[in-house]
Each structure stands twice: as structure tokens, then as C-alpha cells.
PDB file of C-alpha atoms in Angstrom:
ATOM      1  CA  ALA A   1       0.000   0.000   0.000  1.00 66.00           C
ATOM      2  CA  ASN A   2       3.008   2.307   0.176  1.00 82.00           C
ATOM      3  CA  GLY A   3       4.576   1.425  -3.180  1.00 85.00           C
ATOM      4  CA  TYR A   4       7.095  -1.130  -1.912  1.00 90.00           C
ATOM      5  CA  SER A   5       6.222  -3.872  -4.410  1.00 91.00           C
ATOM      6  CA  ALA A   6       5.729  -1.343  -7.201  1.00 93.00           C
ATOM      7  CA  ILE A   7       9.235   0.007  -6.639  1.00 95.00           C
ATOM      8  CA  TRP A   8      10.831  -3.434  -6.882  1.00 93.00           C
ATOM      9  CA  ILE A   9       8.791  -4.362  -9.942  1.00 93.00           C
ATOM     10  CA  GLY A  10       9.491  -0.950 -11.449  1.00 95.00           C
ATOM     11  CA  LEU A  11      13.248  -1.427 -11.034  1.00 95.00           C
ATOM     12  CA  GLY A  12      13.001  -4.612 -13.086  1.00 94.00           C
ATOM     13  CA  LEU A  13      10.761  -3.009 -15.681  1.00 93.00           C
ATOM     14  CA  ARG A  14      13.150  -0.128 -16.124  1.00 92.00           C
ATOM     15  CA  GLN A  15      15.688  -2.683 -17.404  1.00 91.00           C
ATOM     16  CA  THR A  16      13.224  -4.046 -19.987  1.00 92.00           C
ATOM     17  CA  GLY A  17      11.467  -0.836 -20.974  1.00 92.00           C
ATOM     18  CA  GLY A  18       8.212  -1.937 -19.368  1.00 93.00           C
ATOM     19  CA  LYS A  19       5.637   0.168 -17.579  1.00 94.00           C
ATOM     20  CA  LEU A  20       3.638  -0.541 -14.431  1.00 95.00           C
ATOM     21  CA  THR A  21       0.266   0.790 -13.390  1.00 95.00           C
ATOM     22  CA  SER A  22      -0.525   0.395  -9.701  1.00 95.00           C
ATOM     23  CA  ILE A  23      -4.070   0.886  -8.431  1.00 95.00           C
ATOM     24  CA  GLU A  24      -4.608   1.751  -4.766  1.00 94.00           C
ATOM     25  CA  TYR A  25      -8.083   1.962  -3.274  1.00 93.00           C
ATOM     26  CA  ASP A  26      -7.200   4.291  -0.391  1.00 93.00           C
ATOM     27  CA  PRO A  27      -6.442   7.836  -1.663  1.00 94.00           C
ATOM     28  CA  ALA A  28      -4.025   8.621   1.185  1.00 95.00           C
ATOM     29  CA  ARG A  29      -2.081   5.416   0.582  1.00 94.00           C
ATOM     30  CA  ALA A  30      -2.058   6.105  -3.159  1.00 95.00           C
ATOM     31  CA  LYS A  31      -0.515   9.502  -2.465  1.00 96.00           C
ATOM     32  CA  VAL A  32       2.174   7.969  -0.227  1.00 95.00           C
ATOM     33  CA  ALA A  33       2.893   5.261  -2.819  1.00 95.00           C
ATOM     34  CA  ALA A  34       3.214   7.831  -5.611  1.00 95.00           C
ATOM     35  CA  GLU A  35       5.584   9.915  -3.489  1.00 96.00           C
ATOM     36  CA  ASN A  36       7.739   6.889  -2.635  1.00 95.00           C
ATOM     37  CA  ILE A  37       7.853   5.930  -6.315  1.00 96.00           C
ATOM     38  CA  ARG A  38       8.851   9.492  -7.207  1.00 96.00           C
ATOM     39  CA  ARG A  39      11.601   9.477  -4.551  1.00 95.00           C
ATOM     40  CA  ALA A  40      12.857   6.155  -5.951  1.00 96.00           C
ATOM     41  CA  GLY A  41      13.189   7.853  -9.347  1.00 95.00           C
ATOM     42  CA  LEU A  42      10.619   5.603 -11.018  1.00 96.00           C
ATOM     43  CA  SER A  43       7.845   8.024 -11.985  1.00 95.00           C
ATOM     44  CA  ASP A  44       8.691   7.421 -15.648  1.00 96.00           C
ATOM     45  CA  THR A  45       8.113   3.683 -15.211  1.00 96.00           C
ATOM     46  CA  VAL A  46       5.423   3.380 -12.518  1.00 96.00           C
ATOM     47  CA  SER A  47       2.142   5.262 -12.322  1.00 95.00           C
ATOM     48  CA  VAL A  48      -0.301   5.145  -9.424  1.00 96.00           C
ATOM     49  CA  ILE A  49      -4.034   5.396  -9.917  1.00 95.00           C
ATOM     50  CA  PRO A  50      -6.129   6.076  -6.825  1.00 95.00           C
ATOM     51  CA  GLY A  51      -9.479   4.319  -6.907  1.00 95.00           C
ATOM     52  CA  ASP A  52     -11.426   1.100  -6.988  1.00 96.00           C
ATOM     53  CA  ALA A  53      -9.564  -1.412  -9.160  1.00 95.00           C
ATOM     54  CA  PHE A  54     -12.835  -2.996 -10.281  1.00 95.00           C
ATOM     55  CA  LYS A  55     -13.725   0.364 -11.846  1.00 96.00           C
ATOM     56  CA  GLU A  56     -10.229   1.383 -12.954  1.00 96.00           C
ATOM     57  CA  ILE A  57      -9.048  -1.822 -14.662  1.00 96.00           C
ATOM     58  CA  PRO A  58     -11.726  -1.651 -17.394  1.00 96.00           C
ATOM     59  CA  LYS A  59     -10.534   1.895 -18.175  1.00 96.00           C
ATOM     60  CA  LEU A  60      -6.991   0.709 -18.913  1.00 95.00           C
ATOM     61  CA  THR A  61      -6.195   0.164 -22.574  1.00 93.00           C
ATOM     62  CA  GLY A  62      -4.529  -2.875 -24.049  1.00 94.00           C
ATOM     63  CA  ASP A  63      -3.642  -6.265 -22.695  1.00 96.00           C
ATOM     64  CA  PHE A  64      -1.410  -7.231 -19.792  1.00 95.00           C
ATOM     65  CA  ASP A  65       1.905  -9.093 -19.720  1.00 95.00           C
ATOM     66  CA  PHE A  66       2.087  -9.221 -15.949  1.00 94.00           C
ATOM     67  CA  VAL A  67      -0.365  -8.779 -13.084  1.00 95.00           C
ATOM     68  CA  PHE A  68       0.643  -8.655  -9.432  1.00 93.00           C
ATOM     69  CA  LEU A  69      -2.294  -8.907  -7.042  1.00 94.00           C
ATOM     70  CA  ASP A  70      -2.145  -7.904  -3.396  1.00 92.00           C
ATOM     71  CA  ALA A  71      -5.650  -6.803  -2.522  1.00 91.00           C
ATOM     72  CA  TRP A  72      -8.660  -7.833  -0.464  1.00 92.00           C
ATOM     73  CA  LYS A  73      -8.160 -11.596  -0.388  1.00 94.00           C
ATOM     74  CA  ARG A  74     -11.822 -12.535  -0.861  1.00 96.00           C
ATOM     75  CA  ASP A  75     -11.775 -10.630  -4.163  1.00 96.00           C
ATOM     76  CA  TYR A  76      -8.877 -12.562  -5.717  1.00 97.00           C
ATOM     77  CA  LYS A  77     -11.120 -14.803  -7.830  1.00 98.00           C
ATOM     78  CA  HIS A  78     -13.051 -11.810  -9.127  1.00 97.00           C
ATOM     79  CA  PHE A  79      -9.793 -10.067 -10.092  1.00 97.00           C
ATOM     80  CA  PHE A  80      -8.518 -13.229 -11.775  1.00 97.00           C
ATOM     81  CA  ASP A  81     -11.717 -13.602 -13.796  1.00 97.00           C
ATOM     82  CA  MET A  82     -11.582  -9.924 -14.756  1.00 96.00           C
ATOM     83  CA  VAL A  83      -8.004  -9.806 -16.023  1.00 97.00           C
ATOM     84  CA  LEU A  84      -7.435 -13.314 -17.413  1.00 97.00           C
ATOM     85  CA  PRO A  85      -9.100 -12.505 -20.771  1.00 97.00           C
ATOM     86  CA  ARG A  86      -6.739  -9.519 -21.105  1.00 97.00           C
ATOM     87  CA  LEU A  87      -3.625 -11.397 -20.014  1.00 97.00           C
ATOM     88  CA  ARG A  88      -1.476 -12.180 -23.031  1.00 97.00           C
ATOM     89  CA  PRO A  89      -0.494 -15.775 -23.746  1.00 97.00           C
ATOM     90  CA  ARG A  90       2.539 -16.621 -21.590  1.00 97.00           C
ATOM     91  CA  GLY A  91       1.637 -13.662 -19.386  1.00 96.00           C
ATOM     92  CA  LEU A  92       2.051 -13.946 -15.628  1.00 97.00           C
ATOM     93  CA  PHE A  93      -0.543 -13.498 -12.891  1.00 97.00           C
ATOM     94  CA  LEU A  94       1.054 -13.383  -9.438  1.00 96.00           C
ATOM     95  CA  ALA A  95      -0.996 -13.297  -6.252  1.00 96.00           C
ATOM     96  CA  HIS A  96       0.396 -12.522  -2.821  1.00 94.00           C
ATOM     97  CA  ASN A  97      -0.500 -14.123   0.530  1.00 94.00           C
ATOM     98  CA  VAL A  98      -1.851 -17.374  -0.908  1.00 95.00           C
ATOM     99  CA  VAL A  99      -0.372 -19.485   1.885  1.00 93.00           C
ATOM    100  CA  ASN A 100      -1.011 -17.474   5.031  1.00 94.00           C
ATOM    101  CA  LYS A 101      -4.456 -16.261   3.838  1.00 93.00           C
ATOM    102  CA  ARG A 102      -5.534 -19.344   1.874  1.00 94.00           C
ATOM    103  CA  SER A 103      -8.703 -19.747   3.949  1.00 96.00           C
ATOM    104  CA  GLU A 104      -9.893 -16.408   2.552  1.00 96.00           C
ATOM    105  CA  MET A 105      -9.536 -17.389  -1.115  1.00 97.00           C
ATOM    106  CA  PRO A 106     -10.488 -21.036  -1.706  1.00 97.00           C
ATOM    107  CA  ASP A 107     -12.379 -20.135  -4.896  1.00 98.00           C
ATOM    108  CA  PHE A 108      -9.320 -18.390  -6.348  1.00 97.00           C
ATOM    109  CA  LEU A 109      -6.948 -21.215  -5.443  1.00 97.00           C
ATOM    110  CA  ASP A 110      -9.345 -23.722  -6.989  1.00 97.00           C
ATOM    111  CA  ALA A 111      -9.629 -21.614 -10.158  1.00 97.00           C
ATOM    112  CA  ILE A 112      -5.894 -21.336 -10.767  1.00 97.00           C
ATOM    113  CA  GLN A 113      -5.420 -25.080 -10.232  1.00 96.00           C
ATOM    114  CA  ARG A 114      -8.371 -26.258 -12.346  1.00 96.00           C
ATOM    115  CA  ASN A 115      -8.410 -23.787 -15.234  1.00 96.00           C
ATOM    116  CA  PRO A 116      -7.065 -25.672 -18.290  1.00 96.00           C
ATOM    117  CA  GLY A 117      -5.876 -22.406 -19.836  1.00 97.00           C
ATOM    118  CA  VAL A 118      -3.288 -21.734 -17.150  1.00 97.00           C
ATOM    119  CA  MET A 119      -0.487 -23.450 -15.295  1.00 97.00           C
ATOM    120  CA  SER A 120       0.097 -22.480 -11.663  1.00 97.00           C
ATOM    121  CA  SER A 121       2.530 -23.073  -8.871  1.00 96.00           C
ATOM    122  CA  ILE A 122       2.682 -21.777  -5.333  1.00 95.00           C
ATOM    123  CA  VAL A 123       6.022 -20.701  -3.956  1.00 93.00           C
ATOM    124  CA  ALA A 124       6.547 -19.968  -0.299  1.00 89.00           C
ATOM    125  CA  PRO A 125      10.010 -18.581   0.424  1.00 82.00           C
ATOM    126  CA  SER A 126       8.306 -16.890   3.368  1.00 84.00           C
ATOM    127  CA  GLY A 127       5.202 -17.840   5.280  1.00 87.00           C
ATOM    128  CA  GLU A 128       3.037 -15.623   3.081  1.00 93.00           C
ATOM    129  CA  GLY A 129       3.337 -17.474  -0.213  1.00 94.00           C
ATOM    130  CA  MET A 130       2.873 -16.377  -3.799  1.00 93.00           C
ATOM    131  CA  SER A 131       1.000 -18.048  -6.609  1.00 96.00           C
ATOM    132  CA  VAL A 132       2.613 -17.848 -10.035  1.00 97.00           C
ATOM    133  CA  THR A 133       0.166 -18.490 -12.852  1.00 98.00           C
ATOM    134  CA  VAL A 134       1.126 -18.532 -16.527  1.00 98.00           C
ATOM    135  CA  LYS A 135      -1.517 -18.182 -19.216  1.00 98.00           C
ATOM    136  CA  LEU A 136      -1.004 -20.914 -21.758  1.00 96.00           C
ATOM    137  CA  GLY A 137      -1.019 -20.340 -25.490  1.00 85.00           C
ATOM    138  CA  ARG A 138       1.046 -18.571 -28.079  1.00 74.00           C
TER     139      ARG A 138
END
């Protein structure tokens, strides 16, 4: 909520010429995140949109190569269903806290394991866990 993940992702994207759009529901947190991103020198790579992601994502143009989700855990399945059609083949969908908060997202975890159009793995270098889902296809 303060731009930490966006800064790390942005540092990687700067090397590849990519761009990141981060959506933060809380306006005060969005302001802090944008300031931290500016101080990290990544304003040219990372933009912050304050608002409800369910309303803001449809406004974004184009498809996605990479989605990193760290939001209200019970909404993970809804986010997955919303962005999967716009995720490019071989695109990545990462979701945070899938180990320590798994009881809050059984529908999402079921979806990423059973959907024949994706391949998923859960990695847990810490107790929080991250799902890594790749959209299949060319």
C-alpha cells in the first residue's frame, strides 16, 4: 500500500522498458505510494491510480503481460476472472498471501489449479506465499 512492491517491480521493468500501473483503493495510501515511487526515481516507469480497481481496470487500454495482485483476499477470484481474458499468452498473474491467507480465497486457489488455460505453482520462500500463474497459449 506504500509502493514497496511497485518500486521493486518498477526497477526490473526499467531494465526491460516496461511500464507498471498500480491501483490503490485508499487515496491517502495512493498519495504515499506515488511519493515513494517518485523518490525512488521511477515516476517514468510506474504510475499510481487512486481508486477502486474494479472500476479502474476496465478503463486501462490494451492487454497485460504481468499482473501482481495484493488486494482484499476474498476478491482474488473476481480479479482473476476480470483480467485473465486480457492477459497475453505466456503472461504472468502473481498473487500474494496465498499461503497465510488461503482460507480467505479457496475459490481463487481452486480456479488457478483447475483452469485448463493456465499453469500455476505456489512458492513460499516466506510464510506468506505467492501463486505464479502462466496463461497458456502462443
